[in-house]
Short mmCIF file of C-alpha atoms in Angstrom, two decimals:
data_model
loop_
_atom_site.label_atom_id
_atom_site.label_comp_id
_atom_site.label_asym_id
_atom_site.label_seq_id
_atom_site.Cartn_x
_atom_site.Cartn_y
_atom_site.Cartn_z
CA MET K 1123 29.09 -15.48 -7.75
CA PHE K 1124 27.39 -18.49 -9.33
CA VAL K 1125 27.97 -22.17 -10.04
CA HIS K 1126 28.91 -22.91 -13.64
CA ARG K 1127 26.08 -24.35 -15.69
CA ALA K 1128 28.41 -26.96 -17.18
CA PHE K 1129 29.03 -28.24 -13.67
CA LEU K 1130 25.30 -28.16 -12.94
CA ALA K 1131 24.69 -30.17 -16.09
CA ALA K 1132 27.12 -32.79 -14.93
CA LEU K 1133 25.50 -32.92 -11.50
CA ALA K 1134 22.02 -33.22 -13.01
CA PHE K 1135 23.16 -36.04 -15.29
CA ALA K 1136 24.78 -37.85 -12.37
CA ALA K 1137 21.65 -37.41 -10.28
CA VAL K 1138 19.50 -38.89 -13.03
CA LEU K 1139 21.80 -41.88 -13.38
CA ALA K 1140 21.90 -42.44 -9.64
CA ALA K 1141 18.16 -42.08 -9.11
CA ALA K 1142 16.83 -43.77 -12.26
CA PRO K 1143 15.02 -47.08 -11.73
CA ALA K 1144 16.73 -50.21 -12.93
CA SER K 1145 14.17 -50.67 -15.67
CA ALA K 1146 14.97 -47.18 -17.00
CA ALA K 1147 11.25 -46.94 -17.80
CA ASP K 1148 11.20 -43.38 -16.48
CA ALA K 1149 14.36 -41.43 -17.31
CA CYS K 1150 13.26 -38.60 -15.04
CA ALA K 1151 13.63 -39.36 -11.33
CA ASN K 1152 11.82 -36.19 -10.27
CA ARG K 1153 9.71 -33.72 -12.22
CA GLY K 1154 7.83 -31.87 -9.49
CA GLU K 1155 5.42 -29.35 -11.04
CA LEU K 1156 7.37 -29.14 -14.30
CA ASP K 1157 5.80 -30.06 -17.62
CA ALA K 1158 6.57 -33.53 -19.03
CA MET K 1159 9.11 -31.95 -21.37
CA TYR K 1160 11.43 -31.22 -18.43
CA CYS K 1161 13.10 -32.93 -15.48
CA ASP K 1162 14.23 -31.70 -12.05
CA ALA K 1163 16.58 -34.37 -10.72
CA ASN K 1164 18.31 -31.98 -8.30
CA LYS K 1165 14.95 -30.70 -6.96
CA ASP K 1166 15.76 -26.99 -7.32
CA LEU K 1167 12.29 -26.50 -8.88
CA VAL K 1168 13.63 -25.54 -12.32
CA ALA K 1169 14.32 -27.64 -15.41
CA ASP K 1170 17.64 -29.46 -15.60
CA VAL K 1171 20.02 -29.01 -18.49
CA PRO K 1172 19.30 -31.73 -21.10
CA THR K 1173 21.52 -34.73 -20.38
CA ASP K 1174 22.24 -35.16 -24.10
CA PRO K 1175 24.73 -32.47 -25.28
CA LYS K 1176 23.23 -32.75 -28.77
CA LYS K 1177 20.16 -31.00 -27.40
CA TRP K 1178 22.10 -27.97 -26.14
CA LYS K 1179 21.53 -24.79 -28.16
CA ASP K 1180 24.12 -22.19 -29.16
CA PRO K 1181 22.23 -19.83 -31.49
CA SER K 1182 24.02 -17.22 -33.59
CA THR K 1183 21.26 -14.72 -32.77
CA ILE K 1184 20.01 -14.27 -29.20
CA VAL K 1185 16.34 -13.34 -28.95
CA PHE K 1186 15.51 -11.22 -25.90
CA THR K 1187 12.29 -9.65 -24.64
CA TYR K 1188 10.73 -8.05 -21.59
CA THR K 1189 7.37 -8.63 -19.96
CA PRO K 1190 4.50 -6.85 -21.73
CA VAL K 1191 3.18 -5.14 -18.59
CA GLU K 1192 3.24 -1.93 -20.61
CA ASP K 1193 3.83 -0.98 -24.26
CA PRO K 1194 6.53 -3.37 -25.62
CA ALA K 1195 7.88 -0.65 -27.92
CA VAL K 1196 8.68 1.49 -24.89
CA TYR K 1197 10.79 -1.27 -23.38
CA GLU K 1198 12.60 -2.03 -26.61
CA ASN K 1199 13.95 1.52 -26.47
CA ILE K 1200 14.66 1.39 -22.73
CA PHE K 1201 16.68 -1.83 -23.10
CA LYS K 1202 18.59 -0.63 -26.18
CA PRO K 1203 21.79 0.22 -24.21
CA PHE K 1204 21.70 -3.25 -22.68
CA THR K 1205 20.98 -5.22 -25.86
CA THR K 1206 23.78 -3.32 -27.61
CA TYR K 1207 26.14 -4.23 -24.75
CA LEU K 1208 24.94 -7.84 -24.66
CA ALA K 1209 25.66 -8.30 -28.35
CA LYS K 1210 29.25 -7.19 -27.81
CA CYS K 1211 29.63 -9.20 -24.61
CA LEU K 1212 28.41 -12.43 -26.23
CA ASP K 1213 29.85 -11.66 -29.66
CA LYS K 1214 26.45 -12.52 -31.11
CA LYS K 1215 23.58 -10.66 -32.70
CA VAL K 1216 20.89 -9.76 -30.15
CA VAL K 1217 17.36 -8.83 -31.19
CA PHE K 1218 14.48 -7.55 -29.07
CA TYR K 1219 11.28 -9.49 -29.73
CA GLN K 1220 8.12 -7.51 -28.93
CA VAL K 1221 5.45 -9.69 -27.31
CA GLN K 1222 1.89 -8.56 -26.67
CA SER K 1223 0.86 -10.95 -23.88
CA ASN K 1224 2.27 -13.14 -21.12
CA ALA K 1225 0.99 -16.20 -22.97
CA ALA K 1226 2.84 -15.23 -26.14
CA GLU K 1227 6.06 -14.73 -24.20
CA ILE K 1228 5.81 -18.11 -22.46
CA GLU K 1229 4.94 -19.90 -25.70
CA ALA K 1230 7.92 -18.28 -27.44
CA MET K 1231 10.37 -19.72 -24.91
CA ARG K 1232 8.62 -23.09 -24.79
CA SER K 1233 8.88 -23.40 -28.58
CA GLY K 1234 12.56 -22.41 -28.62
CA ARG K 1235 12.07 -19.03 -30.33
CA LEU K 1236 13.04 -17.02 -27.24
CA HIS K 1237 16.36 -17.44 -25.44
CA VAL K 1238 16.34 -14.95 -22.56
CA ALA K 1239 13.54 -12.78 -21.21
CA GLY K 1240 12.12 -10.70 -18.42
CA PHE K 1241 8.95 -12.35 -17.11
CA SER K 1242 6.61 -10.51 -14.76
CA THR K 1243 6.23 -11.94 -11.28
CA GLY K 1244 3.28 -14.31 -11.67
CA PRO K 1245 4.07 -15.53 -15.20
CA THR K 1246 7.61 -16.36 -14.05
CA ALA K 1247 6.26 -19.49 -12.36
CA PHE K 1248 4.33 -20.50 -15.49
CA ALA K 1249 7.48 -19.90 -17.56
CA VAL K 1250 9.49 -22.11 -15.19
CA ASN K 1251 6.99 -24.98 -15.18
CA LEU K 1252 5.82 -24.89 -18.78
CA ALA K 1253 8.64 -23.30 -20.79
CA GLY K 1254 11.80 -24.49 -19.02
CA ALA K 1255 12.77 -20.96 -17.98
CA ILE K 1256 15.65 -20.59 -15.50
CA PRO K 1257 15.25 -17.33 -13.50
CA PHE K 1258 18.61 -15.90 -12.49
CA ALA K 1259 18.22 -12.19 -11.80
CA VAL K 1260 15.93 -9.34 -10.78
CA LYS K 1261 16.61 -5.63 -11.22
CA GLY K 1262 18.21 -4.23 -8.10
CA SER K 1263 21.09 -2.48 -6.39
CA ALA K 1264 24.33 -3.60 -4.77
CA LYS K 1265 22.43 -4.49 -1.59
CA GLU K 1266 19.15 -6.09 -2.68
CA PHE K 1267 16.83 -6.97 -5.51
CA GLN K 1268 14.01 -4.65 -6.43
CA GLY K 1269 10.50 -5.39 -5.28
CA TYR K 1270 7.03 -3.95 -5.55
CA ASN K 1271 3.69 -3.99 -3.77
CA LEU K 1272 0.22 -4.80 -4.90
CA ILE K 1273 -1.64 -1.52 -4.58
CA VAL K 1274 -5.28 -0.67 -5.14
CA ILE K 1275 -5.79 2.76 -6.66
CA VAL K 1276 -8.90 4.91 -6.86
CA LYS K 1277 -9.40 8.48 -8.00
CA ALA K 1278 -8.35 10.97 -5.33
CA ASN K 1279 -11.80 12.57 -5.38
CA SER K 1280 -13.66 9.26 -5.04
CA PRO K 1281 -15.47 8.28 -1.83
CA TYR K 1282 -13.64 4.94 -1.47
CA GLN K 1283 -11.34 4.74 1.55
CA LYS K 1284 -10.85 1.01 2.11
CA LEU K 1285 -11.24 -2.25 0.17
CA SER K 1286 -14.63 -3.11 1.64
CA ASP K 1287 -15.97 0.12 0.12
CA LEU K 1288 -15.56 -1.47 -3.32
CA LYS K 1289 -18.35 -4.04 -2.97
CA GLY K 1290 -20.47 -3.98 -6.11
CA LYS K 1291 -18.09 -1.56 -7.84
CA LYS K 1292 -16.09 -1.84 -11.07
CA VAL K 1293 -12.70 -3.21 -10.01
CA ALA K 1294 -10.06 -3.93 -12.64
CA HIS K 1295 -7.63 -6.83 -12.44
CA THR K 1296 -4.92 -7.00 -15.11
CA SER K 1297 -4.61 -10.55 -16.46
CA PRO K 1298 -5.29 -14.04 -15.02
CA SER K 1299 -1.60 -14.99 -14.67
CA SER K 1300 -0.51 -11.73 -13.02
CA ASN K 1301 0.65 -11.89 -9.41
CA SER K 1302 -0.25 -8.38 -8.27
CA GLY K 1303 -2.93 -7.91 -10.91
CA HIS K 1304 -4.96 -11.01 -10.05
CA LEU K 1305 -3.50 -13.85 -7.94
CA ALA K 1306 -2.54 -11.70 -4.94
CA PRO K 1307 -5.96 -9.98 -4.83
CA LEU K 1308 -7.65 -13.39 -4.79
CA ALA K 1309 -5.49 -14.45 -1.85
CA LEU K 1310 -5.26 -11.20 0.11
CA PHE K 1311 -8.48 -9.22 -0.37
CA PRO K 1312 -10.91 -11.54 1.46
CA LYS K 1313 -9.30 -10.92 4.85
CA GLU K 1314 -9.73 -7.20 4.17
CA GLY K 1315 -13.48 -7.66 3.73
CA LEU K 1316 -13.60 -7.88 -0.06
CA ALA K 1317 -13.97 -11.17 -1.93
CA PRO K 1318 -13.16 -10.99 -5.65
CA ASP K 1319 -15.79 -12.51 -7.95
CA LYS K 1320 -18.24 -12.50 -5.02
CA ASP K 1321 -18.33 -8.92 -3.78
CA TYR K 1322 -17.53 -7.59 -7.26
CA LYS K 1323 -17.26 -8.96 -10.79
CA ILE K 1324 -13.63 -9.19 -11.92
CA ILE K 1325 -12.90 -7.11 -15.02
CA PHE K 1326 -9.63 -7.88 -16.80
CA SER K 1327 -8.02 -4.80 -18.35
CA GLY K 1328 -5.19 -6.76 -20.01
CA LYS K 1329 -2.25 -4.81 -18.58
CA HIS K 1330 -1.27 -2.77 -15.53
CA ASP K 1331 -1.03 0.49 -17.45
CA GLN K 1332 -4.47 -0.11 -18.93
CA SER K 1333 -5.91 -0.56 -15.44
CA VAL K 1334 -4.31 2.71 -14.33
CA MET K 1335 -5.60 4.58 -17.37
CA GLY K 1336 -9.03 3.00 -16.90
CA VAL K 1337 -9.27 4.26 -13.33
CA ASN K 1338 -8.04 7.65 -14.50
CA SER K 1339 -10.74 7.87 -17.17
CA GLY K 1340 -13.51 6.57 -14.93
CA ASP K 1341 -13.97 3.25 -16.72
CA TYR K 1342 -13.13 1.50 -13.44
CA ASP K 1343 -13.78 2.57 -9.86
CA ALA K 1344 -10.55 0.94 -8.72
CA GLY K 1345 -7.63 -1.08 -10.04
CA ALA K 1346 -5.29 -3.66 -8.52
CA VAL K 1347 -1.85 -2.91 -9.99
CA ALA K 1348 1.87 -3.18 -9.33
CA SER K 1349 3.26 -0.19 -7.45
CA ASP K 1350 6.35 0.06 -9.64
CA VAL K 1351 4.33 0.29 -12.87
CA PHE K 1352 2.09 2.97 -11.35
CA HIS K 1353 5.09 4.98 -10.16
CA ARG K 1354 6.84 4.73 -13.55
CA MET K 1355 3.73 6.01 -15.30
CA GLY K 1356 3.75 9.00 -12.98
CA GLU K 1357 7.45 9.62 -13.62
CA ARG K 1358 6.87 9.56 -17.38
CA GLY K 1359 3.98 11.98 -17.14
CA GLN K 1360 1.38 9.49 -18.38
CA VAL K 1361 -0.68 10.19 -15.26
CA LYS K 1362 -0.42 12.40 -12.19
CA GLU K 1363 0.00 10.30 -9.06
CA ALA K 1364 -1.71 13.06 -7.08
CA ASP K 1365 -4.91 12.36 -9.04
CA PHE K 1366 -5.12 8.96 -7.34
CA ARG K 1367 -5.39 7.60 -3.82
CA ILE K 1368 -3.90 4.29 -2.74
CA ILE K 1369 -6.37 2.51 -0.44
CA TYR K 1370 -4.44 -0.76 -0.05
CA ARG K 1371 -0.77 -1.78 -0.13
CA SER K 1372 0.49 -5.37 0.26
CA GLN K 1373 3.77 -6.83 1.41
CA LYS K 1374 6.75 -6.64 -0.95
CA PHE K 1375 7.05 -9.03 -3.87
CA PRO K 1376 10.04 -9.57 -6.17
CA THR K 1377 9.68 -7.68 -9.43
CA SER K 1378 10.10 -9.19 -12.90
CA SER K 1379 12.65 -11.98 -13.20
CA PHE K 1380 15.16 -12.46 -15.98
CA ALA K 1381 15.39 -16.04 -17.15
CA TYR K 1382 17.06 -18.04 -19.89
CA ALA K 1383 15.98 -21.19 -21.70
CA HIS K 1384 17.08 -24.37 -19.90
CA ASP K 1385 18.55 -25.93 -23.04
CA LEU K 1386 21.14 -23.27 -23.83
CA ASP K 1387 24.66 -24.64 -24.15
CA PRO K 1388 26.07 -24.46 -20.57
CA LYS K 1389 29.06 -22.43 -21.79
CA LEU K 1390 26.74 -19.90 -23.41
CA ALA K 1391 24.58 -19.80 -20.27
CA ASP K 1392 27.68 -19.14 -18.16
CA LYS K 1393 28.71 -16.28 -20.41
CA LEU K 1394 25.18 -14.90 -20.47
CA LEU K 1395 25.07 -14.76 -16.67
CA SER K 1396 28.45 -13.00 -16.54
CA CYS K 1397 27.27 -10.41 -19.06
CA PHE K 1398 24.09 -9.70 -17.12
CA TYR K 1399 25.74 -9.50 -13.71
CA GLU K 1400 28.58 -7.24 -14.89
CA PHE K 1401 26.33 -4.72 -16.66
CA ARG K 1402 25.53 -1.44 -14.92
CA PHE K 1403 22.44 0.50 -15.97
CA PRO K 1404 23.09 3.86 -17.61
CA PRO K 1405 21.18 6.87 -16.19
CA GLU K 1406 18.24 6.48 -18.57
CA MET K 1407 17.69 2.86 -17.52
CA GLN K 1408 18.05 3.74 -13.84
CA LYS K 1409 15.37 6.40 -14.27
CA ALA K 1410 13.06 3.98 -16.08
CA PHE K 1411 13.47 1.31 -13.40
CA ASP K 1412 13.08 3.30 -10.19
CA GLY K 1413 16.79 3.65 -9.45
CA ALA K 1414 17.83 0.03 -10.04
CA ASP K 1415 21.34 -0.04 -11.45
CA ARG K 1416 22.08 -3.73 -12.09
CA PHE K 1417 20.79 -7.28 -12.49
CA PHE K 1418 20.81 -8.77 -8.99
CA PRO K 1419 21.39 -12.57 -8.73
CA ILE K 1420 18.43 -14.55 -7.37
CA ASN K 1421 17.40 -18.15 -6.79
CA TYR K 1422 13.93 -19.16 -7.99
CA LYS K 1423 13.33 -21.72 -5.26
CA THR K 1424 13.79 -19.21 -2.44
CA SER K 1425 13.10 -15.82 -4.06
CA TRP K 1426 9.76 -16.88 -5.57
CA GLU K 1427 8.51 -18.79 -2.51
CA VAL K 1428 6.17 -15.96 -1.47
CA VAL K 1429 4.71 -15.84 -4.98
CA ARG K 1430 4.01 -19.56 -4.97
CA GLN K 1431 2.42 -19.23 -1.53
CA VAL K 1432 0.10 -16.47 -2.78
CA ALA K 1433 -0.90 -18.58 -5.77
CA SER K 1434 -1.64 -21.51 -3.49
CA GLY K 1435 -3.66 -19.29 -1.17
CA SER K 1436 -5.68 -17.99 -4.11
CA GLY K 1437 -6.52 -21.51 -5.23
CA GLN K 1438 -4.45 -21.12 -8.38
CA GLY K 1439 -1.73 -23.41 -9.72
CA PHE K 1440 1.10 -23.00 -12.16
CA ASP K 1441 0.46 -26.21 -14.09
CA LYS K 1442 -0.55 -26.77 -17.71
CA ALA K 1443 -4.27 -27.01 -16.99
CA SER K 1444 -4.27 -23.68 -15.13
CA TYR K 1445 -2.19 -22.07 -17.85
CA GLU K 1446 -4.45 -23.25 -20.66
CA LYS K 1447 -7.52 -22.07 -18.75
CA GLU K 1448 -6.09 -18.63 -18.11
CA THR K 1449 -4.68 -18.32 -21.64
CA ALA K 1450 -8.11 -19.10 -23.10
CA ARG K 1451 -9.63 -16.46 -20.84
CA GLU K 1452 -6.99 -13.90 -21.92
CA LYS K 1453 -7.75 -14.59 -25.59
CA ALA K 1454 -11.50 -14.31 -25.01
CA GLU K 1455 -11.05 -10.99 -23.21
CA ALA K 1456 -8.85 -9.68 -26.05
CA ALA K 1457 -11.34 -10.79 -28.69
CA ALA K 1458 -14.19 -9.12 -26.84
CA LYS K 1459 -12.28 -5.84 -26.63
CA ALA K 1460 -11.35 -6.01 -30.33
CA LYS K 1461 -15.04 -6.10 -31.25
CA LYS K 1462 -15.78 -2.90 -29.34
#
């Protein structure tokens, strides 16, 4: 099903040797959009395995987390059957690390404190470029990986019928790095007659569930959210889907990716992939994840192409400067809310 990471490491090392200049002034023949900490000699858009085996990591405890699109505590419970299985499969201790923001999750992997994680769609690209994350799976079925749409929700009894009706209204985005919650609206709304930050002032709610609850309570007139999060909230009884009306639905995007740190020992990475791909979701996990029953193998270069295109179309990048700008904005928004 997949090429062994040990073999990939050897290929990457060979590519570096073959492509390196005679002066050896730059040990990295190609970096692409990756941070200076990483190299991409084989041009697959993700960080290569370190060429020095001494830099490979084989921790006794595997730290795992899932994107904080909703309450992290909820997902710790949902993933309990899997983390219990993973510990047995790897013969290692596995702990779930609750993160409160996309920035915190990315920083945790970049600093080496996080070994494998589920990153939401937009932050996946930041995690790849700035934290050396290697996406390898998306929740799915035997036939395909699971996707979602950007939807714009309003109250069912509101007068808004189309995006252009929202000019001058209170429209919630989720967070600056979110694909469906921010980047896709920037790229897709203008052709529907609604220009974010021109026709309305962007309000960041922080998370998808907070946008949904804000629309429900009347704090926002509309919210741009991921369809899967909205549906799960309805399934759990947090909101009634019938109380809302969807006035816009985009094309399908891949849902959250699962990625591991690029510097894991290739043998451990191989075993990790096997454990993920062989696991089948129990009924409670299938219910929580809209019927998905497994981790479906994906390739970042091809599977995330549409996400990168949306980011480009929105004028956003996935480099360090963009990340630092958006992280600062996230912190400012959080600080402002804490004062209220």
